[in-house]
Short mmCIF file of C-alpha atoms in Angstrom, two decimals:
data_model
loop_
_atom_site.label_atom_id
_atom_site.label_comp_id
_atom_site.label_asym_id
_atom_site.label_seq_id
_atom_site.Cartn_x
_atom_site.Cartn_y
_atom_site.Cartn_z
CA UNK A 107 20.17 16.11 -23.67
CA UNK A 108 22.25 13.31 -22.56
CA UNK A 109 20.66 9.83 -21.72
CA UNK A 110 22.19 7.26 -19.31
CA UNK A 111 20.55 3.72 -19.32
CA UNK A 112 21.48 1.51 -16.28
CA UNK A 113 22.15 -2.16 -16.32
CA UNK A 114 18.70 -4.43 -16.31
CA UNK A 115 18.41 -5.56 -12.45
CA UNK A 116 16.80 -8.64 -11.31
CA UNK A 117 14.67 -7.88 -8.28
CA UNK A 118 13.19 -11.27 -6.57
CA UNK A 119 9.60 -9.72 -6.07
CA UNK A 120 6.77 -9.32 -8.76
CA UNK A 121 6.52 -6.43 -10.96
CA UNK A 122 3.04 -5.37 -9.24
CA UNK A 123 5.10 -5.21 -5.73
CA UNK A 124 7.92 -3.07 -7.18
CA UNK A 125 5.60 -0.72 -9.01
CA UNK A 126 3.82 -0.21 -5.81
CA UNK A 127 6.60 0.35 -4.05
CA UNK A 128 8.06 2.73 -6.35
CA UNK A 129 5.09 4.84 -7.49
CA UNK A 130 4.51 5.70 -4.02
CA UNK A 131 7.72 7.79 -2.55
CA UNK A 132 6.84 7.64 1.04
CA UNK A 133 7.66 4.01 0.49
CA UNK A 134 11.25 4.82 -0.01
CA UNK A 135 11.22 5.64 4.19
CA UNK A 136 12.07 1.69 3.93
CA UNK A 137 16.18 3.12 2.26
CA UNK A 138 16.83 4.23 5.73
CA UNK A 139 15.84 1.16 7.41
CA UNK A 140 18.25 -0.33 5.37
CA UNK A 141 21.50 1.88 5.63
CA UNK A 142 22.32 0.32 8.75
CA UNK A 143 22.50 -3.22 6.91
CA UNK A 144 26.10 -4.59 7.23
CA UNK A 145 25.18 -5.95 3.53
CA UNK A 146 23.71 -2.45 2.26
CA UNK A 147 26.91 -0.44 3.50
CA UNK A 148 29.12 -2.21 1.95
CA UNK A 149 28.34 -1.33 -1.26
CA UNK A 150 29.20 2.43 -0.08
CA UNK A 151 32.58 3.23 -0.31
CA UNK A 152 33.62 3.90 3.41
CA UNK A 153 34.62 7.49 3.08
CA UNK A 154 31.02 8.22 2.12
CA UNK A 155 28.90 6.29 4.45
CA UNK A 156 28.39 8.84 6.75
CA UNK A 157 27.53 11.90 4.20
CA UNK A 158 24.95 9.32 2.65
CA UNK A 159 23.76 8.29 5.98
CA UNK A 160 23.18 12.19 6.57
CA UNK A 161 21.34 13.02 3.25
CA UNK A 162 18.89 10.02 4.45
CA UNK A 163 17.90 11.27 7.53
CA UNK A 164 17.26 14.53 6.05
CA UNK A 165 15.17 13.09 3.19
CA UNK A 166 11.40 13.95 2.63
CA UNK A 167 8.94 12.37 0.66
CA UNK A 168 5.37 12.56 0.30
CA UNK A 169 3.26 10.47 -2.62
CA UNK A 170 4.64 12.26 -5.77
CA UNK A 171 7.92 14.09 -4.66
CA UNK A 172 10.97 13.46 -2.78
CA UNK A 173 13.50 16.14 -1.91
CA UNK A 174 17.35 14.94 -0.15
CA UNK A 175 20.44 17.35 0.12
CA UNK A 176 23.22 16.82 -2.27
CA UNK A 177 26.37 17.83 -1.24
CA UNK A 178 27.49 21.15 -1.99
CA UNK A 179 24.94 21.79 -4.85
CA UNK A 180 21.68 21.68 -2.35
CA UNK A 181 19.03 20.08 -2.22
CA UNK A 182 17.55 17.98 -5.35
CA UNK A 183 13.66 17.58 -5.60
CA UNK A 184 11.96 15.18 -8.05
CA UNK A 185 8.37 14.36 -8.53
CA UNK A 186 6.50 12.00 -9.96
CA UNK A 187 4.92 13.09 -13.48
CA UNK A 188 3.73 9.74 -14.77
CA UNK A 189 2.61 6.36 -13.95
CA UNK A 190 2.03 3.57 -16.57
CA UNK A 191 0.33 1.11 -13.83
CA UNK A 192 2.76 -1.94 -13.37
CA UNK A 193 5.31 -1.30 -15.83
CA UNK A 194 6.89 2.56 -15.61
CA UNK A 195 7.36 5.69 -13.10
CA UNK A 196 8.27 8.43 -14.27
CA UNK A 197 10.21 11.21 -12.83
CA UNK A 198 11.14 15.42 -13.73
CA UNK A 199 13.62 17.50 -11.67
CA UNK A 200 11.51 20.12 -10.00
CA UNK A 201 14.66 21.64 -7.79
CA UNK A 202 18.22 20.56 -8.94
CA UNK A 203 21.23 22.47 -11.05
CA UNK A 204 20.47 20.04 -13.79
CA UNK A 205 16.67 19.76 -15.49
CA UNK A 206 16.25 15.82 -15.89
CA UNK A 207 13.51 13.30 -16.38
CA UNK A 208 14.49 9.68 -15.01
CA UNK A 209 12.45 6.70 -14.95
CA UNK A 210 11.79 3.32 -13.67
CA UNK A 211 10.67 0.61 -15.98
CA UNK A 212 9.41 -3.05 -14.33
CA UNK A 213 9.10 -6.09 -16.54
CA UNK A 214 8.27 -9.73 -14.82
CA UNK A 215 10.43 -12.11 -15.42
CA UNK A 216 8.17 -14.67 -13.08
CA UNK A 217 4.88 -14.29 -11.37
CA UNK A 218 7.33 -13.81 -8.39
CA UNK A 219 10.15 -12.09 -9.79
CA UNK A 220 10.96 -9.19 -12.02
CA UNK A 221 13.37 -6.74 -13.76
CA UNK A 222 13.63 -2.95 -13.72
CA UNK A 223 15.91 -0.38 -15.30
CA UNK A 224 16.61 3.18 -14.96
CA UNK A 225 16.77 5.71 -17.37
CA UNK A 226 17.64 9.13 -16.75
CA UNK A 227 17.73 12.23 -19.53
CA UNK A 228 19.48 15.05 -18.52
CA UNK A 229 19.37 18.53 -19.97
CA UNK A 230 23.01 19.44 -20.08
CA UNK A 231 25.40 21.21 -22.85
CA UNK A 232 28.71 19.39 -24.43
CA UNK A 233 31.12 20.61 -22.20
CA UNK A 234 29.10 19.79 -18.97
CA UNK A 235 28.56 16.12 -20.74
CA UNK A 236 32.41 16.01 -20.32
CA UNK A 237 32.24 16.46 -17.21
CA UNK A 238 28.94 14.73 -15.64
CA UNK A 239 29.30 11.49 -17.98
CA UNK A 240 31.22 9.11 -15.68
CA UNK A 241 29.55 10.23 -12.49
CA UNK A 242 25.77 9.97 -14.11
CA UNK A 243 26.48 6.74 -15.49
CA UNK A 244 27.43 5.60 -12.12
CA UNK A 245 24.75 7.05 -10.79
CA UNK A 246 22.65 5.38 -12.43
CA UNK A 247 23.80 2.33 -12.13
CA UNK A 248 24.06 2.64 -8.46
CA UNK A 249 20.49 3.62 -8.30
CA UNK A 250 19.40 0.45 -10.17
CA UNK A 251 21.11 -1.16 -7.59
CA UNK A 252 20.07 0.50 -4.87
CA UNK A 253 16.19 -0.23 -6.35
CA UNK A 254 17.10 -3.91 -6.38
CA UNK A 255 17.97 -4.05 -2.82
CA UNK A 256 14.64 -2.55 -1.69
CA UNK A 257 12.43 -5.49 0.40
CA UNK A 258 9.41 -5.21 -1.37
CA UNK A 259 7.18 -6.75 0.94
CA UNK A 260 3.34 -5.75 1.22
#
């Protein structure tokens, strides 16, 4: 197993906003609202706007799973296999080339703001570690960010 930790984000909601947001995956319907954001796709390198504008449209969630194409490998499906109420969502790979769990920890840092991190464990052998590290670390990362971005709103 390999773990990847992404940097803490601050998010300017509270922590009882973000876990509802994120426990619920039909909430994430609120991602494509926001690829057409000038601010949003600029934090996609330009080359891949399109192919991640793409994989939106063609993403399905319900409650406790989410499924979006990934490139050449497919499609990747994740569902939800535990909620801690407030503070942590977790995740398991029900359809990908790579078993992983990955989850989303929320801390307040106000009664108005908070901070959340991702963590994602992935089930692969030394030589694919050589290979995946970079781009699941990035990953990662960009997912934390991609969290942050998320208007909260009830």
């Amino acid at each position: 197993m390999a773990k990847y930790e992404s940097q803490i984000k601050q998010v300017p909601y509270s922590q009882s906003a973000v876990y509802s947001k994120v426990s619920d995956l039909t909430h994430l319907a609120a991602i494509k609202e926001r690829i057409n954001d000038p601010k949003v796709q600029e934090q996609i390198p330009a080359d891949k706007l399109e192919e991640v504008k793409k994989s939106l449209e063609q993403m399905e969630c319900t409650t406790d799973t989410l499924s979006t194409p990934a490139g050449p490998i497919g499609n990747i499906s994740v569902k939800i296999i535990e909620r801690e109420p407030e503070k942590c969502v977790k995740f398991a790979s029900t359809n990908a080339p790579v078993s992983f769990k990955l989850w989303i920890q929320i801390l307040p840092t106000s009664e108005t703001t908070s901070k959340i991190k991702v963590t994602i464990d992935a089930d692969i052998n030394f030589f694919m570690k050589q290979v995946l590290d970079k781009p699941l670390k990035q990953g990662v990362d960009k997912f934390a960010d991609m969290l942050a971005m998320i208007p909260y709103e009830q």
